[in-house]
């Protein structure tokens, strides 16, 4: 696709990775391996991990400025990690995780709770999520400014 159709952050990421070499790729895989092993070790003694999903309430569209050409990769990652610090490590490690709207702000915004399971335990995660949805149904809950049908 034409890079001009991408958001500014995606175009910048493509420029950055285009300058990386094989040693950079090996270093990235080594870092991912260290994170994955560390997180995996946690689950040798635990069945599930529960965290917040975000570091703050859901933000209006555009808050993270995906299309701001002034973002560097560092500033972009800092804004993502500040806003959503609890999901990154599990995305890197490749663990199954789900975010469920189990809480609600005073303004009616959903507050996500993230459940993380050990490698290959999607069955446990989906069973737990199903039980929580049954106990705390959220199907009909929408923010007051919802624009969907």
mmCIF file of C-alpha atoms in Angstrom:
data_model
loop_
_atom_site.group_PDB
_atom_site.id
_atom_site.type_symbol
_atom_site.label_atom_id
_atom_site.label_comp_id
_atom_site.label_asym_id
_atom_site.label_seq_id
_atom_site.Cartn_x
_atom_site.Cartn_y
_atom_site.Cartn_z
ATOM 1 C CA UNK A 1 0.000 0.000 0.000
ATOM 2 C CA UNK A 2 0.969 3.606 -0.509
ATOM 3 C CA UNK A 3 2.729 4.759 2.704
ATOM 4 C CA UNK A 4 1.017 8.126 2.365
ATOM 5 C CA UNK A 5 -2.237 6.359 3.288
ATOM 6 C CA UNK A 6 -0.729 5.277 6.636
ATOM 7 C CA UNK A 7 -0.892 7.289 9.824
ATOM 8 C CA UNK A 8 2.226 9.286 10.657
ATOM 9 C CA UNK A 9 3.336 6.901 13.403
ATOM 10 C CA UNK A 10 3.170 3.894 11.057
ATOM 11 C CA UNK A 11 5.155 5.739 8.379
ATOM 12 C CA UNK A 12 7.783 6.682 10.958
ATOM 13 C CA UNK A 13 7.983 3.075 12.243
ATOM 14 C CA UNK A 14 8.571 1.841 8.691
ATOM 15 C CA UNK A 15 11.417 4.331 8.297
ATOM 16 C CA UNK A 16 12.997 3.264 11.593
ATOM 17 C CA UNK A 17 12.827 -0.497 10.969
ATOM 18 C CA UNK A 18 14.134 -0.018 7.446
ATOM 19 C CA UNK A 19 17.420 1.134 8.966
ATOM 20 C CA UNK A 20 17.796 -1.907 11.253
ATOM 21 C CA UNK A 21 20.091 -4.806 10.535
ATOM 22 C CA UNK A 22 20.323 -8.474 11.468
ATOM 23 C CA UNK A 23 22.084 -7.761 14.785
ATOM 24 C CA UNK A 24 19.254 -5.406 15.770
ATOM 25 C CA UNK A 25 16.735 -8.135 14.992
ATOM 26 C CA UNK A 26 18.680 -10.659 17.053
ATOM 27 C CA UNK A 27 18.807 -8.221 19.990
ATOM 28 C CA UNK A 28 15.044 -7.689 19.763
ATOM 29 C CA UNK A 29 14.392 -11.436 19.771
ATOM 30 C CA UNK A 30 16.720 -11.844 22.765
ATOM 31 C CA UNK A 31 14.817 -9.139 24.668
ATOM 32 C CA UNK A 32 11.503 -10.780 23.794
ATOM 33 C CA UNK A 33 12.863 -14.115 24.989
ATOM 34 C CA UNK A 34 13.962 -12.632 28.342
ATOM 35 C CA UNK A 35 10.524 -11.071 28.864
ATOM 36 C CA UNK A 36 8.684 -14.233 27.831
ATOM 37 C CA UNK A 37 10.713 -16.440 30.167
ATOM 38 C CA UNK A 38 10.311 -14.035 33.074
ATOM 39 C CA UNK A 39 6.555 -13.783 32.658
ATOM 40 C CA UNK A 40 6.274 -17.504 31.986
ATOM 41 C CA UNK A 41 8.022 -18.218 35.290
ATOM 42 C CA UNK A 42 5.281 -16.296 37.115
ATOM 43 C CA UNK A 43 2.697 -18.745 35.827
ATOM 44 C CA UNK A 44 4.490 -21.777 37.233
ATOM 45 C CA UNK A 45 2.881 -20.807 40.538
ATOM 46 C CA UNK A 46 -0.256 -18.944 39.417
ATOM 47 C CA UNK A 47 -3.269 -19.859 37.300
ATOM 48 C CA UNK A 48 -4.341 -16.362 36.256
ATOM 49 C CA UNK A 49 -3.167 -12.769 36.595
ATOM 50 C CA UNK A 50 -5.621 -9.888 37.001
ATOM 51 C CA UNK A 51 -4.568 -6.311 36.216
ATOM 52 C CA UNK A 52 -6.212 -3.072 35.114
ATOM 53 C CA UNK A 53 -6.351 -2.778 31.340
ATOM 54 C CA UNK A 54 -5.414 0.907 31.145
ATOM 55 C CA UNK A 55 -3.559 3.342 33.361
ATOM 56 C CA UNK A 56 -6.464 5.787 33.140
ATOM 57 C CA UNK A 57 -10.042 6.030 31.903
ATOM 58 C CA UNK A 58 -10.773 5.513 28.183
ATOM 59 C CA UNK A 59 -9.709 8.579 26.219
ATOM 60 C CA UNK A 60 -11.493 10.308 23.370
ATOM 61 C CA UNK A 61 -10.522 9.279 19.861
ATOM 62 C CA UNK A 62 -7.333 11.033 18.767
ATOM 63 C CA UNK A 63 -5.847 11.407 22.248
ATOM 64 C CA UNK A 64 -2.839 9.244 21.414
ATOM 65 C CA UNK A 65 -2.126 11.293 18.245
ATOM 66 C CA UNK A 66 -1.447 8.414 15.834
ATOM 67 C CA UNK A 67 -1.243 10.841 12.937
ATOM 68 C CA UNK A 68 1.052 13.411 14.568
ATOM 69 C CA UNK A 69 4.186 13.687 12.418
ATOM 70 C CA UNK A 70 5.973 15.222 15.421
ATOM 71 C CA UNK A 71 5.999 11.879 17.241
ATOM 72 C CA UNK A 72 9.277 9.994 17.366
ATOM 73 C CA UNK A 73 9.273 6.262 18.033
ATOM 74 C CA UNK A 74 10.398 7.062 21.584
ATOM 75 C CA UNK A 75 7.677 9.645 22.224
ATOM 76 C CA UNK A 76 5.056 7.371 20.651
ATOM 77 C CA UNK A 77 6.030 4.402 22.804
ATOM 78 C CA UNK A 78 6.170 6.579 25.918
ATOM 79 C CA UNK A 79 2.614 7.805 25.300
ATOM 80 C CA UNK A 80 1.400 4.234 24.743
ATOM 81 C CA UNK A 81 3.151 2.874 27.841
ATOM 82 C CA UNK A 82 1.855 5.758 29.965
ATOM 83 C CA UNK A 83 -1.702 5.187 28.820
ATOM 84 C CA UNK A 84 -1.712 1.395 28.763
ATOM 85 C CA UNK A 85 1.185 0.086 30.858
ATOM 86 C CA UNK A 86 -0.476 -3.197 31.813
ATOM 87 C CA UNK A 87 -0.911 -4.836 28.398
ATOM 88 C CA UNK A 88 2.481 -4.361 26.760
ATOM 89 C CA UNK A 89 4.439 -7.105 28.483
ATOM 90 C CA UNK A 90 1.819 -9.737 27.693
ATOM 91 C CA UNK A 91 1.655 -8.679 24.048
ATOM 92 C CA UNK A 92 5.434 -9.046 23.832
ATOM 93 C CA UNK A 93 5.392 -12.399 25.641
ATOM 94 C CA UNK A 94 2.529 -13.727 23.506
ATOM 95 C CA UNK A 95 0.372 -14.741 26.451
ATOM 96 C CA UNK A 96 -3.394 -15.088 26.090
ATOM 97 C CA UNK A 97 -5.154 -12.113 27.652
ATOM 98 C CA UNK A 98 -8.578 -10.527 27.555
ATOM 99 C CA UNK A 99 -9.907 -7.166 28.687
ATOM 100 C CA UNK A 100 -13.399 -7.160 30.140
ATOM 101 C CA UNK A 101 -15.521 -4.101 31.032
ATOM 102 C CA UNK A 102 -16.087 -5.074 34.660
ATOM 103 C CA UNK A 103 -16.192 -1.557 36.098
ATOM 104 C CA UNK A 104 -17.805 1.733 35.157
ATOM 105 C CA UNK A 105 -16.707 5.316 35.759
ATOM 106 C CA UNK A 106 -19.021 8.004 37.170
ATOM 107 C CA UNK A 107 -19.523 9.159 33.571
ATOM 108 C CA UNK A 108 -20.507 5.680 32.405
ATOM 109 C CA UNK A 109 -17.232 4.800 30.685
ATOM 110 C CA UNK A 110 -16.160 1.158 30.845
ATOM 111 C CA UNK A 111 -13.192 0.337 33.054
ATOM 112 C CA UNK A 112 -11.353 -2.676 31.751
ATOM 113 C CA UNK A 113 -9.956 -5.492 33.817
ATOM 114 C CA UNK A 114 -7.324 -7.594 32.072
ATOM 115 C CA UNK A 115 -7.110 -11.313 32.696
ATOM 116 C CA UNK A 116 -3.899 -13.055 31.636
ATOM 117 C CA UNK A 117 -3.464 -16.819 31.439
ATOM 118 C CA UNK A 118 -0.394 -19.015 31.049
ATOM 119 C CA UNK A 119 0.845 -20.065 27.616
ATOM 120 C CA UNK A 120 -1.664 -22.253 25.822
ATOM 121 C CA UNK A 121 -4.402 -21.749 28.435
ATOM 122 C CA UNK A 122 -6.930 -19.892 26.334
ATOM 123 C CA UNK A 123 -9.473 -22.444 27.578
ATOM 124 C CA UNK A 124 -9.031 -21.234 31.169
ATOM 125 C CA UNK A 125 -9.196 -17.598 30.114
ATOM 126 C CA UNK A 126 -12.376 -18.043 28.054
ATOM 127 C CA UNK A 127 -14.115 -20.067 30.771
ATOM 128 C CA UNK A 128 -13.323 -17.425 33.380
ATOM 129 C CA UNK A 129 -14.428 -14.604 31.067
ATOM 130 C CA UNK A 130 -17.675 -16.453 30.356
ATOM 131 C CA UNK A 131 -18.411 -16.865 34.065
ATOM 132 C CA UNK A 132 -17.666 -13.190 34.712
ATOM 133 C CA UNK A 133 -19.932 -12.091 31.866
ATOM 134 C CA UNK A 134 -22.698 -14.232 33.305
ATOM 135 C CA UNK A 135 -22.213 -12.812 36.810
ATOM 136 C CA UNK A 136 -21.636 -9.184 35.717
ATOM 137 C CA UNK A 137 -23.381 -8.777 32.343
ATOM 138 C CA UNK A 138 -22.201 -5.831 30.272
ATOM 139 C CA UNK A 139 -23.930 -6.527 26.965
ATOM 140 C CA UNK A 140 -26.474 -3.726 27.306
ATOM 141 C CA UNK A 141 -24.161 -1.175 28.941
ATOM 142 C CA UNK A 142 -23.057 1.641 26.658
ATOM 143 C CA UNK A 143 -21.622 5.097 27.439
ATOM 144 C CA UNK A 144 -24.125 7.973 27.361
ATOM 145 C CA UNK A 145 -22.546 9.351 24.200
ATOM 146 C CA UNK A 146 -22.622 6.043 22.299
ATOM 147 C CA UNK A 147 -23.237 6.638 18.590
ATOM 148 C CA UNK A 148 -23.714 3.052 17.408
ATOM 149 C CA UNK A 149 -26.952 1.382 16.430
#
